[in-house]
mmCIF file with all atom_site columns, C-alpha atoms in Angstrom:
data_model
loop_
_atom_site.group_PDB
_atom_site.id
_atom_site.type_symbol
_atom_site.label_atom_id
_atom_site.label_alt_id
_atom_site.label_comp_id
_atom_site.label_asym_id
_atom_site.label_entity_id
_atom_site.label_seq_id
_atom_site.pdbx_PDB_ins_code
_atom_site.Cartn_x
_atom_site.Cartn_y
_atom_site.Cartn_z
_atom_site.occupancy
_atom_site.B_iso_or_equiv
_atom_site.pdbx_formal_charge
_atom_site.auth_seq_id
_atom_site.auth_comp_id
_atom_site.auth_asym_id
_atom_site.auth_atom_id
_atom_site.pdbx_PDB_model_num
ATOM 1   C CA . MET A 1 1   ? -20.877 0.613   -7.650  1.00 0.00 ? 5   MET A CA 1
ATOM 2   C CA . THR A 1 2   ? -21.667 -1.441  -10.744 1.00 0.00 ? 6   THR A CA 1
ATOM 3   C CA . GLY A 1 3   ? -20.520 -5.034  -10.967 1.00 0.00 ? 7   GLY A CA 1
ATOM 4   C CA . GLN A 1 4   ? -17.777 -3.636  -13.582 1.00 0.00 ? 8   GLN A CA 1
ATOM 5   C CA . VAL A 1 5   ? -16.648 -0.483  -11.301 1.00 0.00 ? 9   VAL A CA 1
ATOM 6   C CA . LYS A 1 6   ? -16.086 -3.384  -8.855  1.00 0.00 ? 10  LYS A CA 1
ATOM 7   C CA . GLU A 1 7   ? -14.238 -5.769  -10.963 1.00 0.00 ? 11  GLU A CA 1
ATOM 8   C CA . GLU A 1 8   ? -12.216 -3.038  -12.274 1.00 0.00 ? 12  GLU A CA 1
ATOM 9   C CA . ILE A 1 9   ? -10.675 -2.377  -8.360  1.00 0.00 ? 13  ILE A CA 1
ATOM 10  C CA . LEU A 1 10  ? -10.418 -5.749  -7.906  1.00 0.00 ? 14  LEU A CA 1
ATOM 11  C CA . THR A 1 11  ? -8.404  -6.276  -10.983 1.00 0.00 ? 15  THR A CA 1
ATOM 12  C CA . ARG A 1 12  ? -6.265  -3.131  -10.329 1.00 0.00 ? 16  ARG A CA 1
ATOM 13  C CA . LEU A 1 13  ? -5.763  -4.637  -6.552  1.00 0.00 ? 17  LEU A CA 1
ATOM 14  C CA . GLY A 1 14  ? -4.379  -8.191  -8.496  1.00 0.00 ? 18  GLY A CA 1
ATOM 15  C CA . GLU A 1 15  ? -2.021  -6.078  -10.883 1.00 0.00 ? 19  GLU A CA 1
ATOM 16  C CA . LEU A 1 16  ? -0.838  -4.233  -7.624  1.00 0.00 ? 20  LEU A CA 1
ATOM 17  C CA . GLY A 1 17  ? -0.438  -7.560  -5.990  1.00 0.00 ? 21  GLY A CA 1
ATOM 18  C CA . LEU A 1 18  ? -2.419  -6.866  -2.896  1.00 0.00 ? 22  LEU A CA 1
ATOM 19  C CA . TRP A 1 19  ? -3.695  -9.952  -1.652  1.00 0.00 ? 23  TRP A CA 1
ATOM 20  C CA . VAL A 1 20  ? -5.988  -10.962 1.482   1.00 0.00 ? 24  VAL A CA 1
ATOM 21  C CA . SER A 1 21  ? -5.226  -14.594 2.417   1.00 0.00 ? 25  SER A CA 1
ATOM 22  C CA . GLU A 1 22  ? -6.276  -16.284 5.785   1.00 0.00 ? 26  GLU A CA 1
ATOM 23  C CA . GLY A 1 23  ? -6.993  -12.714 7.423   1.00 0.00 ? 27  GLY A CA 1
ATOM 24  C CA . GLN A 1 24  ? -3.518  -11.497 6.755   1.00 0.00 ? 28  GLN A CA 1
ATOM 25  C CA . VAL A 1 25  ? -2.624  -8.336  3.844   1.00 0.00 ? 29  VAL A CA 1
ATOM 26  C CA . ARG A 1 26  ? 0.324   -9.542  1.490   1.00 0.00 ? 30  ARG A CA 1
ATOM 27  C CA . PHE A 1 27  ? 1.689   -7.954  -1.278  1.00 0.00 ? 31  PHE A CA 1
ATOM 28  C CA . ASP A 1 28  ? 3.187   -9.713  -4.379  1.00 0.00 ? 32  ASP A CA 1
ATOM 29  C CA . PRO A 1 29  ? 3.394   -7.850  -7.185  1.00 0.00 ? 33  PRO A CA 1
ATOM 30  C CA . VAL A 1 30  ? 4.420   -10.191 -9.957  1.00 0.00 ? 34  VAL A CA 1
ATOM 31  C CA . LEU A 1 31  ? 2.221   -8.369  -12.224 1.00 0.00 ? 35  LEU A CA 1
ATOM 32  C CA . LEU A 1 32  ? 3.474   -5.048  -11.558 1.00 0.00 ? 36  LEU A CA 1
ATOM 33  C CA . ARG A 1 33  ? 5.793   -3.211  -14.050 1.00 0.00 ? 37  ARG A CA 1
ATOM 34  C CA . GLY A 1 34  ? 8.689   -0.979  -13.995 1.00 0.00 ? 38  GLY A CA 1
ATOM 35  C CA . GLY A 1 35  ? 7.004   1.798   -16.172 1.00 0.00 ? 39  GLY A CA 1
ATOM 36  C CA . GLU A 1 36  ? 4.240   2.448   -13.499 1.00 0.00 ? 40  GLU A CA 1
ATOM 37  C CA . PHE A 1 37  ? 6.585   4.059   -11.213 1.00 0.00 ? 41  PHE A CA 1
ATOM 38  C CA . LEU A 1 38  ? 7.344   7.953   -10.919 1.00 0.00 ? 42  LEU A CA 1
ATOM 39  C CA . GLU A 1 39  ? 9.956   9.273   -13.076 1.00 0.00 ? 43  GLU A CA 1
ATOM 40  C CA . THR A 1 40  ? 9.938   12.708  -11.043 1.00 0.00 ? 44  THR A CA 1
ATOM 41  C CA . ALA A 1 41  ? 8.735   13.767  -8.022  1.00 0.00 ? 45  ALA A CA 1
ATOM 42  C CA . GLU A 1 42  ? 5.143   14.009  -7.291  1.00 0.00 ? 46  GLU A CA 1
ATOM 43  C CA . THR A 1 43  ? 2.706   14.585  -4.842  1.00 0.00 ? 47  THR A CA 1
ATOM 44  C CA . PHE A 1 44  ? -0.011  12.376  -3.828  1.00 0.00 ? 48  PHE A CA 1
ATOM 45  C CA . ARG A 1 45  ? -3.539  13.380  -2.716  1.00 0.00 ? 49  ARG A CA 1
ATOM 46  C CA . TYR A 1 46  ? -5.882  11.066  -0.818  1.00 0.00 ? 50  TYR A CA 1
ATOM 47  C CA . PHE A 1 47  ? -8.258  11.122  2.010   1.00 0.00 ? 51  PHE A CA 1
ATOM 48  C CA . ASP A 1 48  ? -7.542  9.551   5.041   1.00 0.00 ? 52  ASP A CA 1
ATOM 49  C CA . VAL A 1 49  ? -10.106 7.205   7.498   1.00 0.00 ? 53  VAL A CA 1
ATOM 50  C CA . ALA A 1 50  ? -11.133 10.554  9.067   1.00 0.00 ? 54  ALA A CA 1
ATOM 51  C CA . GLY A 1 51  ? -12.209 11.590  5.579   1.00 0.00 ? 55  GLY A CA 1
ATOM 52  C CA . ARG A 1 52  ? -9.490  14.527  5.835   1.00 0.00 ? 56  ARG A CA 1
ATOM 53  C CA . GLU A 1 53  ? -7.622  15.073  2.666   1.00 0.00 ? 57  GLU A CA 1
ATOM 54  C CA . ALA A 1 54  ? -3.784  14.606  3.026   1.00 0.00 ? 58  ALA A CA 1
ATOM 55  C CA . THR A 1 55  ? -0.588  14.465  0.759   1.00 0.00 ? 59  THR A CA 1
ATOM 56  C CA . ILE A 1 56  ? 2.485   12.163  1.047   1.00 0.00 ? 60  ILE A CA 1
ATOM 57  C CA . ALA A 1 57  ? 5.264   13.784  -1.241  1.00 0.00 ? 61  ALA A CA 1
ATOM 58  C CA . LEU A 1 58  ? 6.748   10.833  -3.665  1.00 0.00 ? 62  LEU A CA 1
ATOM 59  C CA . GLU A 1 59  ? 10.103  10.348  -4.728  1.00 0.00 ? 63  GLU A CA 1
ATOM 60  C CA . PRO A 1 60  ? 11.227  9.021   -8.071  1.00 0.00 ? 64  PRO A CA 1
ATOM 61  C CA . GLY A 1 61  ? 10.824  5.251   -8.211  1.00 0.00 ? 65  GLY A CA 1
ATOM 62  C CA . SER A 1 62  ? 7.673   5.095   -6.100  1.00 0.00 ? 66  SER A CA 1
ATOM 63  C CA . LEU A 1 63  ? 4.128   5.029   -6.682  1.00 0.00 ? 67  LEU A CA 1
ATOM 64  C CA . ALA A 1 64  ? 0.888   4.969   -4.332  1.00 0.00 ? 68  ALA A CA 1
ATOM 65  C CA . PHE A 1 65  ? -2.479  3.959   -3.710  1.00 0.00 ? 69  PHE A CA 1
ATOM 66  C CA . THR A 1 66  ? -4.961  3.546   -0.913  1.00 0.00 ? 70  THR A CA 1
ATOM 67  C CA . TYR A 1 67  ? -6.364  0.395   1.014   1.00 0.00 ? 71  TYR A CA 1
ATOM 68  C CA . CYS A 1 68  ? -8.742  0.731   3.588   1.00 0.00 ? 72  CYS A CA 1
ATOM 69  C CA . GLN A 1 69  ? -8.096  4.423   3.061   1.00 0.00 ? 73  GLN A CA 1
ATOM 70  C CA . VAL A 1 70  ? -4.347  3.716   4.065   1.00 0.00 ? 74  VAL A CA 1
ATOM 71  C CA . PRO A 1 71  ? -1.922  4.858   1.591   1.00 0.00 ? 75  PRO A CA 1
ATOM 72  C CA . VAL A 1 72  ? 0.472   2.373   0.551   1.00 0.00 ? 76  VAL A CA 1
ATOM 73  C CA . VAL A 1 73  ? 3.579   3.234   -0.885  1.00 0.00 ? 77  VAL A CA 1
ATOM 74  C CA . TYR A 1 74  ? 6.109   0.746   -3.070  1.00 0.00 ? 78  TYR A CA 1
ATOM 75  C CA . ARG A 1 75  ? 9.651   1.507   -3.152  1.00 0.00 ? 79  ARG A CA 1
ATOM 76  C CA . LEU A 1 76  ? 12.009  0.296   -5.539  1.00 0.00 ? 80  LEU A CA 1
ATOM 77  C CA . SER A 1 77  ? 14.469  -1.446  -3.712  1.00 0.00 ? 81  SER A CA 1
ATOM 78  C CA . ASP A 1 78  ? 16.556  -4.998  -3.340  1.00 0.00 ? 82  ASP A CA 1
ATOM 79  C CA . GLU A 1 79  ? 15.343  -5.189  -0.086  1.00 0.00 ? 83  GLU A CA 1
ATOM 80  C CA . ARG A 1 80  ? 11.882  -7.121  0.979   1.00 0.00 ? 84  ARG A CA 1
ATOM 81  C CA . LYS A 1 81  ? 10.333  -5.491  3.686   1.00 0.00 ? 85  LYS A CA 1
ATOM 82  C CA . ILE A 1 82  ? 7.330   -3.289  4.954   1.00 0.00 ? 86  ILE A CA 1
ATOM 83  C CA . ASP A 1 83  ? 7.279   -0.238  6.938   1.00 0.00 ? 87  ASP A CA 1
ATOM 84  C CA . LEU A 1 84  ? 4.462   0.298   9.257   1.00 0.00 ? 88  LEU A CA 1
ATOM 85  C CA . HIS A 1 85  ? 3.971   3.936   10.273  1.00 0.00 ? 89  HIS A CA 1
ATOM 86  C CA . LEU A 1 86  ? 1.767   4.324   13.067  1.00 0.00 ? 90  LEU A CA 1
ATOM 87  C CA . ALA A 1 87  ? -0.622  6.896   14.501  1.00 0.00 ? 91  ALA A CA 1
ATOM 88  C CA . ASP A 1 88  ? 1.621   7.601   17.614  1.00 0.00 ? 92  ASP A CA 1
ATOM 89  C CA . GLY A 1 89  ? 4.801   8.344   15.088  1.00 0.00 ? 93  GLY A CA 1
ATOM 90  C CA . SER A 1 90  ? 6.641   5.421   15.734  1.00 0.00 ? 94  SER A CA 1
ATOM 91  C CA . THR A 1 91  ? 7.578   2.898   12.719  1.00 0.00 ? 95  THR A CA 1
ATOM 92  C CA . ARG A 1 92  ? 7.162   -0.888  12.722  1.00 0.00 ? 96  ARG A CA 1
ATOM 93  C CA . THR A 1 93  ? 9.349   -2.764  10.545  1.00 0.00 ? 97  THR A CA 1
ATOM 94  C CA . VAL A 1 94  ? 8.224   -6.381  9.007   1.00 0.00 ? 98  VAL A CA 1
ATOM 95  C CA . GLU A 1 95  ? 10.191  -8.480  6.997   1.00 0.00 ? 99  GLU A CA 1
ATOM 96  C CA . GLY A 1 96  ? 8.967   -9.812  4.334   1.00 0.00 ? 100 GLY A CA 1
ATOM 97  C CA . TRP A 1 97  ? 5.875   -9.004  2.258   1.00 0.00 ? 101 TRP A CA 1
ATOM 98  C CA . ALA A 1 98  ? 2.844   -10.182 4.615   1.00 0.00 ? 102 ALA A CA 1
ATOM 99  C CA . LEU A 1 99  ? 1.484   -8.157  7.463   1.00 0.00 ? 103 LEU A CA 1
ATOM 100 C CA . ASP A 1 100 ? 0.839   -9.968  10.525  1.00 0.00 ? 104 ASP A CA 1
ATOM 101 C CA . ARG A 1 101 ? -3.102  -10.836 11.473  1.00 0.00 ? 105 ARG A CA 1
ATOM 102 C CA . GLU A 1 102 ? -3.462  -7.852  13.490  1.00 0.00 ? 106 GLU A CA 1
ATOM 103 C CA . SER A 1 103 ? -1.781  -5.083  11.741  1.00 0.00 ? 107 SER A CA 1
ATOM 104 C CA . SER A 1 104 ? -4.061  -6.572  8.868   1.00 0.00 ? 108 SER A CA 1
ATOM 105 C CA . ALA A 1 105 ? -7.127  -6.331  11.002  1.00 0.00 ? 109 ALA A CA 1
ATOM 106 C CA . GLU A 1 106 ? -6.527  -2.512  12.289  1.00 0.00 ? 110 GLU A CA 1
ATOM 107 C CA . LEU A 1 107 ? -6.065  -1.777  8.670   1.00 0.00 ? 111 LEU A CA 1
ATOM 108 C CA . PHE A 1 108 ? -9.806  -3.755  8.069   1.00 0.00 ? 112 PHE A CA 1
ATOM 109 C CA . ARG A 1 109 ? -11.226 -1.946  10.703  1.00 0.00 ? 113 ARG A CA 1
ATOM 110 C CA . ARG A 1 110 ? -9.824  1.492   9.615   1.00 0.00 ? 114 ARG A CA 1
ATOM 111 C CA . THR A 1 111 ? -9.034  2.660   13.268  1.00 0.00 ? 115 THR A CA 1
ATOM 112 C CA . GLY A 1 112 ? -6.241  4.899   12.311  1.00 0.00 ? 116 GLY A CA 1
ATOM 113 C CA . ALA A 1 113 ? -3.645  3.217   13.757  1.00 0.00 ? 117 ALA A CA 1
ATOM 114 C CA . ILE A 1 114 ? -1.613  2.465   11.110  1.00 0.00 ? 118 ILE A CA 1
ATOM 115 C CA . VAL A 1 115 ? -1.089  5.795   9.054   1.00 0.00 ? 119 VAL A CA 1
ATOM 116 C CA . ARG A 1 116 ? 1.106   4.594   6.314   1.00 0.00 ? 120 ARG A CA 1
ATOM 117 C CA . ILE A 1 117 ? 2.300   1.447   5.126   1.00 0.00 ? 121 ILE A CA 1
ATOM 118 C CA . GLU A 1 118 ? 5.566   1.849   2.433   1.00 0.00 ? 122 GLU A CA 1
ATOM 119 C CA . VAL A 1 119 ? 6.611   -1.540  0.765   1.00 0.00 ? 123 VAL A CA 1
ATOM 120 C CA . SER A 1 120 ? 10.159  -1.967  -0.519  1.00 0.00 ? 124 SER A CA 1
ATOM 121 C CA . LEU A 1 121 ? 10.205  -4.318  -3.532  1.00 0.00 ? 125 LEU A CA 1
ATOM 122 C CA . ARG A 1 122 ? 11.670  -5.433  -6.671  1.00 0.00 ? 126 ARG A CA 1
ATOM 123 C CA . PRO A 1 123 ? 8.466   -6.210  -8.702  1.00 0.00 ? 127 PRO A CA 1
ATOM 124 C CA . GLY A 1 124 ? 8.464   -8.859  -11.604 1.00 0.00 ? 128 GLY A CA 1
ATOM 125 C CA . LEU A 1 125 ? 9.712   -6.493  -14.257 1.00 0.00 ? 129 LEU A CA 1
#
C-alpha cells in the first residue's frame, strides 16, 4: 500500500468521524454531509473477520463502511447511541458516540465478538 493510499484511508475515516482516542473508538461525524446518506435502499457487501463475503440491507437515510472488517452502519436519527450487534445474537446499546475500551479492544483484535455496529446520529450537515 502506498503512502497516498494510506493517507486517503485515514482522511476518509476522519470524514466519517471515526477516531481512536485513549484506546476507545469514537464516532463524531462533523465533516459528514447529508448527501452521503442513501436515498434508496441498497445492499452493502463486505468481507467479515473470517474472510467470508456478507451483505447488509441498508435503508434510505443510512450509509455503511467497515472498520477492522466489522460493518459500521450510520443511521440518521435524533438519538445519540451505538447499538453493538454481537455474535451471540444479542445487542448492547451504548449511549453517546464512544465504545468502551473493552469493546474497542474486541474490534481491534478482530475476534468476531462484534458483528455489526449501528450508530444513530445527526451529522454536521
